Amino acid sequence: MSADPVGLYRTVRLIRRFEERAIDLVHAGTIVGGIHPYLGQEGIAAGVCAALRADDLVTGTHRGHGHVLAKGADPARMLAELCGRSTGLNRGRGGSMHAADLGVGVLGANAIVGAGGAILTGAVWARRRRGDDVVGASFFGDGAVNEGMLLEAFNLAALWRVPVLFVCENNGYATTMPVAGAVAGTITGRAEAFGMPATVVDGQDPETVRAATAAAVARMRAGGGPELVEARTYRFDAHHTFEHVVRLDYRPPDEVAAGRARDPVEIQGARLSTADRAAVDAEVEATLAAAVEFALASPDPDPAGALDHLYASGLVARTGGG
Amino acid sequence: MPRLSYRRALTRALADELTRDDAVFLLGEDIRVAASNVTSGLLKRFGPDRVIDTPLSEQAFTSFATGAALAGLRPVIEFQIPSLLFLVFEQIVNHAHKFPLMTGGQCAVPVTYLVPGSGSRTGWAGQHSDHPYSLFAHVGVTTVVPATVADAYGLLVSAIRCDDPVVVFAPAGALDLRADVSDLDPVPLGRGVVRRPGADVTVVAVGHLVHDALAVADELADQVSVEVFDPRTLYPLDRDGLVGSVSRTGRLVVVDDSNRSCGIAAEIIACVVERVRLAAPPRRVTRPDGAVLPFAPALDRAVQPGREQLRAAIQLTMKDG
């Protein structure tokens, strides 16, 4: 949430190390179901959220850890959620793909591609109707720009001038489908068709993302309508942690090497003094060591409460047995 | 006593809730001019900030409502035809319904989905004549099908006040009903009602079919004492009320204007036979498996459950034991 170089570095470094620790926990069998690593894309969440206020709203994706952390969620409770513990952000009911922290404006990671755009548009519209001058940022991948509902959401947001920044994280692949094989026209062209300003930024540079977002947020908060940012990035690792098991082969090794060469953690880290960088690294390690300890020490949820919270009205589902 | 139509009872419920709670607002297609004749007069009374016409973007505006609910409002969406629910099933079931649990109780999604004219409107054919309430009951989304004028008012009011998503199916076959009503009150969700007491057989009828069941019960009055039970809410189903009725009569016939396989009639029978030893096998009168309503009026009627089938089912059930 910080705009200073050290703050931006702290966020990308936190996300990076969070993901690496989480992958360790997947391999250890502690996190079941696996995760969709955000490695390589950290600059986008960090840059966008640095330009938002604490009360602004975001929706994330199934690759959503970075969005939730960058918006200010507690890494310890986030990790506990991934481990399915009762102390998790969602009390172990959401897991990696549904992590949500409404208290810091995160309306949820979302496992349905493109689903967050319309939800966020409604939420921001509702808050502004109440007089709050909040804006929103909805993250989605390049695959989502072919989902009809997201395009419907573009139309609603533009028509009703709802200040939502649509942030396309174009990492080149929708699971294994390359952008060139999936997207007719251009991503920014989709926004322009609805009269929305759209820009392409280097998603590997947190400062660039932050600056572009800050400019868009300033326009939106002053009464402008929605905008789109296409952040070009590269996913360093697999689509999901099971990908290595099934041995998918769809990215040329030289492309992966070139992608990994532009590392947002290094790009931002190079802007810090050695001492500052070392201090942040140590701070992040301590935070994550505490997070792992917290998550592993936390109790599993009581199976008797498996359907707790299903109904906000207090309705209780029948049991399935007997 | 003032005479009120079913359709106007819905209008009055919307107006009363818009008045009572600033968080309530309406959105939908052509609702400002009340193309369905349900939102008549509401734009003039409540203004364009509370009665909002949407573009033809069902999936987006359904999730837009979810977002507005997450931000503290209580949206009511009017769907012009029941088949649109197939289009937005994902948005209701995968998001609105799942968010409270998936977030560990961090949020509520109080959206009402109002479907006036559900089921057959003669001549509207295959893509406008479904009655998909069983789908929502299966998922566990609160699902109501008011049969009477007073219930149209009372169940819609309760749906809007409910903190969970609720789908309100107002059957096309009930929209033109009129009744003398003096007091209109909220009707609790999840509670059925015995519309006509009887001793020999319980007929469970859903929505507009309650009136057909009552007519058949009258026709058969000199042969069989028929109790008519109106569940009113299909999820959560009033199992205790249902079991209480069938325990008294010992026989069960269900009449339900949705498709047979995995339909609500099957659930009603199952939950009764789990708890009651019946004097005769239960029967259900429904649309056929996988039915698509044909266009020609005679074909449309042939697919919907009718009074003759119900009468025959009651008589067979009496003969069986």
JSON list of N, CA, C and O in Angstrom, two decimals, chain B residues 242-262:
[
{"chain": "B", "resi": 242, "resn": "LEU", "atom": "N", "xyz": [-45.32, -30.45, 6.25]},
{"chain": "B", "resi": 242, "resn": "LEU", "atom": "CA", "xyz": [-45.63, -31.44, 5.22]},
{"chain": "B", "resi": 242, "resn": "LEU", "atom": "C", "xyz": [-45.85, -32.82, 5.86]},
{"chain": "B", "resi": 242, "resn": "LEU", "atom": "O", "xyz": [-46.86, -33.49, 5.60]},
{"chain": "B", "resi": 243, "resn": "VAL", "atom": "N", "xyz": [-44.92, -33.21, 6.69]},
{"chain": "B", "resi": 243, "resn": "VAL", "atom": "CA", "xyz": [-45.01, -34.52, 7.34]},
{"chain": "B", "resi": 243, "resn": "VAL", "atom": "C", "xyz": [-46.24, -34.56, 8.26]},
{"chain": "B", "resi": 243, "resn": "VAL", "atom": "O", "xyz": [-46.94, -35.57, 8.33]},
{"chain": "B", "resi": 244, "resn": "GLY", "atom": "N", "xyz": [-46.51, -33.45, 8.90]},
{"chain": "B", "resi": 244, "resn": "GLY", "atom": "CA", "xyz": [-47.69, -33.39, 9.76]},
{"chain": "B", "resi": 244, "resn": "GLY", "atom": "C", "xyz": [-48.95, -33.66, 8.97]},
{"chain": "B", "resi": 244, "resn": "GLY", "atom": "O", "xyz": [-49.81, -34.46, 9.38]},
{"chain": "B", "resi": 245, "resn": "SER", "atom": "N", "xyz": [-49.06, -33.06, 7.80]},
{"chain": "B", "resi": 245, "resn": "SER", "atom": "CA", "xyz": [-50.25, -33.25, 6.97]},
{"chain": "B", "resi": 245, "resn": "SER", "atom": "C", "xyz": [-50.35, -34.69, 6.49]},
{"chain": "B", "resi": 245, "resn": "SER", "atom": "O", "xyz": [-51.40, -35.33, 6.63]},
{"chain": "B", "resi": 246, "resn": "VAL", "atom": "N", "xyz": [-49.26, -35.22, 5.96]},
{"chain": "B", "resi": 246, "resn": "VAL", "atom": "CA", "xyz": [-49.32, -36.58, 5.40]},
{"chain": "B", "resi": 246, "resn": "VAL", "atom": "C", "xyz": [-49.48, -37.62, 6.52]},
{"chain": "B", "resi": 246, "resn": "VAL", "atom": "O", "xyz": [-50.09, -38.67, 6.32]},
{"chain": "B", "resi": 247, "resn": "SER", "atom": "N", "xyz": [-48.97, -37.32, 7.68]},
{"chain": "B", "resi": 247, "resn": "SER", "atom": "CA", "xyz": [-49.16, -38.24, 8.81]},
{"chain": "B", "resi": 247, "resn": "SER", "atom": "C", "xyz": [-50.65, -38.39, 9.13]},
{"chain": "B", "resi": 247, "resn": "SER", "atom": "O", "xyz": [-51.11, -39.46, 9.53]},
{"chain": "B", "resi": 248, "resn": "ARG", "atom": "N", "xyz": [-51.38, -37.32, 8.95]},
{"chain": "B", "resi": 248, "resn": "ARG", "atom": "CA", "xyz": [-52.82, -37.37, 9.24]},
{"chain": "B", "resi": 248, "resn": "ARG", "atom": "C", "xyz": [-53.58, -38.12, 8.16]},
{"chain": "B", "resi": 248, "resn": "ARG", "atom": "O", "xyz": [-54.52, -38.86, 8.44]},
{"chain": "B", "resi": 249, "resn": "THR", "atom": "N", "xyz": [-53.18, -37.93, 6.90]},
{"chain": "B", "resi": 249, "resn": "THR", "atom": "CA", "xyz": [-53.97, -38.51, 5.79]},
{"chain": "B", "resi": 249, "resn": "THR", "atom": "C", "xyz": [-53.42, -39.86, 5.35]},
{"chain": "B", "resi": 249, "resn": "THR", "atom": "O", "xyz": [-54.17, -40.69, 4.83]},
{"chain": "B", "resi": 250, "resn": "GLY", "atom": "N", "xyz": [-52.14, -40.08, 5.46]},
{"chain": "B", "resi": 250, "resn": "GLY", "atom": "CA", "xyz": [-51.54, -41.36, 5.08]},
{"chain": "B", "resi": 250, "resn": "GLY", "atom": "C", "xyz": [-51.32, -41.55, 3.59]},
{"chain": "B", "resi": 250, "resn": "GLY", "atom": "O", "xyz": [-50.82, -42.60, 3.15]},
{"chain": "B", "resi": 251, "resn": "ARG", "atom": "N", "xyz": [-51.71, -40.57, 2.81]},
{"chain": "B", "resi": 251, "resn": "ARG", "atom": "CA", "xyz": [-51.53, -40.69, 1.35]},
{"chain": "B", "resi": 251, "resn": "ARG", "atom": "C", "xyz": [-51.00, -39.36, 0.79]},
{"chain": "B", "resi": 251, "resn": "ARG", "atom": "O", "xyz": [-51.34, -38.30, 1.33]},
{"chain": "B", "resi": 252, "resn": "LEU", "atom": "N", "xyz": [-50.26, -39.48, -0.32]},
{"chain": "B", "resi": 252, "resn": "LEU", "atom": "CA", "xyz": [-49.59, -38.28, -0.85]},
{"chain": "B", "resi": 252, "resn": "LEU", "atom": "C", "xyz": [-49.61, -38.23, -2.37]},
{"chain": "B", "resi": 252, "resn": "LEU", "atom": "O", "xyz": [-49.23, -39.21, -3.03]},
{"chain": "B", "resi": 253, "resn": "VAL", "atom": "N", "xyz": [-50.08, -37.11, -2.88]},
{"chain": "B", "resi": 253, "resn": "VAL", "atom": "CA", "xyz": [-49.96, -36.81, -4.31]},
{"chain": "B", "resi": 253, "resn": "VAL", "atom": "C", "xyz": [-49.35, -35.42, -4.43]},
{"chain": "B", "resi": 253, "resn": "VAL", "atom": "O", "xyz": [-49.75, -34.50, -3.70]},
{"chain": "B", "resi": 254, "resn": "VAL", "atom": "N", "xyz": [-48.37, -35.28, -5.32]},
{"chain": "B", "resi": 254, "resn": "VAL", "atom": "CA", "xyz": [-47.73, -33.97, -5.51]},
{"chain": "B", "resi": 254, "resn": "VAL", "atom": "C", "xyz": [-48.02, -33.49, -6.92]},
{"chain": "B", "resi": 254, "resn": "VAL", "atom": "O", "xyz": [-47.89, -34.26, -7.88]},
{"chain": "B", "resi": 255, "resn": "VAL", "atom": "N", "xyz": [-48.39, -32.25, -7.04]},
{"chain": "B", "resi": 255, "resn": "VAL", "atom": "CA", "xyz": [-48.59, -31.67, -8.36]},
{"chain": "B", "resi": 255, "resn": "VAL", "atom": "C", "xyz": [-47.66, -30.46, -8.49]},
{"chain": "B", "resi": 255, "resn": "VAL", "atom": "O", "xyz": [-47.67, -29.54, -7.68]},
{"chain": "B", "resi": 256, "resn": "ASP", "atom": "N", "xyz": [-46.82, -30.52, -9.53]},
{"chain": "B", "resi": 256, "resn": "ASP", "atom": "CA", "xyz": [-45.71, -29.57, -9.64]},
{"chain": "B", "resi": 256, "resn": "ASP", "atom": "C", "xyz": [-45.45, -29.29, -11.12]},
{"chain": "B", "resi": 256, "resn": "ASP", "atom": "O", "xyz": [-45.24, -30.22, -11.90]},
{"chain": "B", "resi": 257, "resn": "ASP", "atom": "N", "xyz": [-45.47, -28.04, -11.50]},
{"chain": "B", "resi": 257, "resn": "ASP", "atom": "CA", "xyz": [-45.31, -27.66, -12.91]},
{"chain": "B", "resi": 257, "resn": "ASP", "atom": "C", "xyz": [-43.83, -27.48, -13.27]},
{"chain": "B", "resi": 257, "resn": "ASP", "atom": "O", "xyz": [-43.42, -26.45, -13.81]},
{"chain": "B", "resi": 258, "resn": "SER", "atom": "N", "xyz": [-43.02, -28.48, -12.93]},
{"chain": "B", "resi": 258, "resn": "SER", "atom": "CA", "xyz": [-41.65, -28.47, -13.43]},
{"chain": "B", "resi": 258, "resn": "SER", "atom": "C", "xyz": [-41.33, -29.87, -13.92]},
{"chain": "B", "resi": 258, "resn": "SER", "atom": "O", "xyz": [-42.14, -30.79, -13.77]},
{"chain": "B", "resi": 259, "resn": "ASN", "atom": "N", "xyz": [-40.16, -30.02, -14.52]},
{"chain": "B", "resi": 259, "resn": "ASN", "atom": "CA", "xyz": [-39.85, -31.31, -15.12]},
{"chain": "B", "resi": 259, "resn": "ASN", "atom": "C", "xyz": [-39.73, -32.39, -14.05]},
{"chain": "B", "resi": 259, "resn": "ASN", "atom": "O", "xyz": [-39.35, -32.13, -12.91]},
{"chain": "B", "resi": 260, "resn": "ARG", "atom": "N", "xyz": [-40.03, -33.62, -14.47]},
{"chain": "B", "resi": 260, "resn": "ARG", "atom": "CA", "xyz": [-40.22, -34.70, -13.51]},
{"chain": "B", "resi": 260, "resn": "ARG", "atom": "C", "xyz": [-38.91, -35.15, -12.86]},
{"chain": "B", "resi": 260, "resn": "ARG", "atom": "O", "xyz": [-38.80, -35.19, -11.64]},
{"chain": "B", "resi": 261, "resn": "SER", "atom": "N", "xyz": [-37.92, -35.44, -13.68]},
{"chain": "B", "resi": 261, "resn": "SER", "atom": "CA", "xyz": [-36.69, -36.01, -13.15]},
{"chain": "B", "resi": 261, "resn": "SER", "atom": "C", "xyz": [-35.93, -34.98, -12.31]},
{"chain": "B", "resi": 261, "resn": "SER", "atom": "O", "xyz": [-35.66, -33.87, -12.77]},
{"chain": "B", "resi": 262, "resn": "CYS", "atom": "N", "xyz": [-35.63, -35.34, -11.08]},
{"chain": "B", "resi": 262, "resn": "CYS", "atom": "CA", "xyz": [-34.94, -34.45, -10.15]},
{"chain": "B", "resi": 262, "resn": "CYS", "atom": "C", "xyz": [-35.73, -33.18, -9.85]},
{"chain": "B", "resi": 262, "resn": "CYS", "atom": "O", "xyz": [-35.15, -32.17, -9.44]}
]
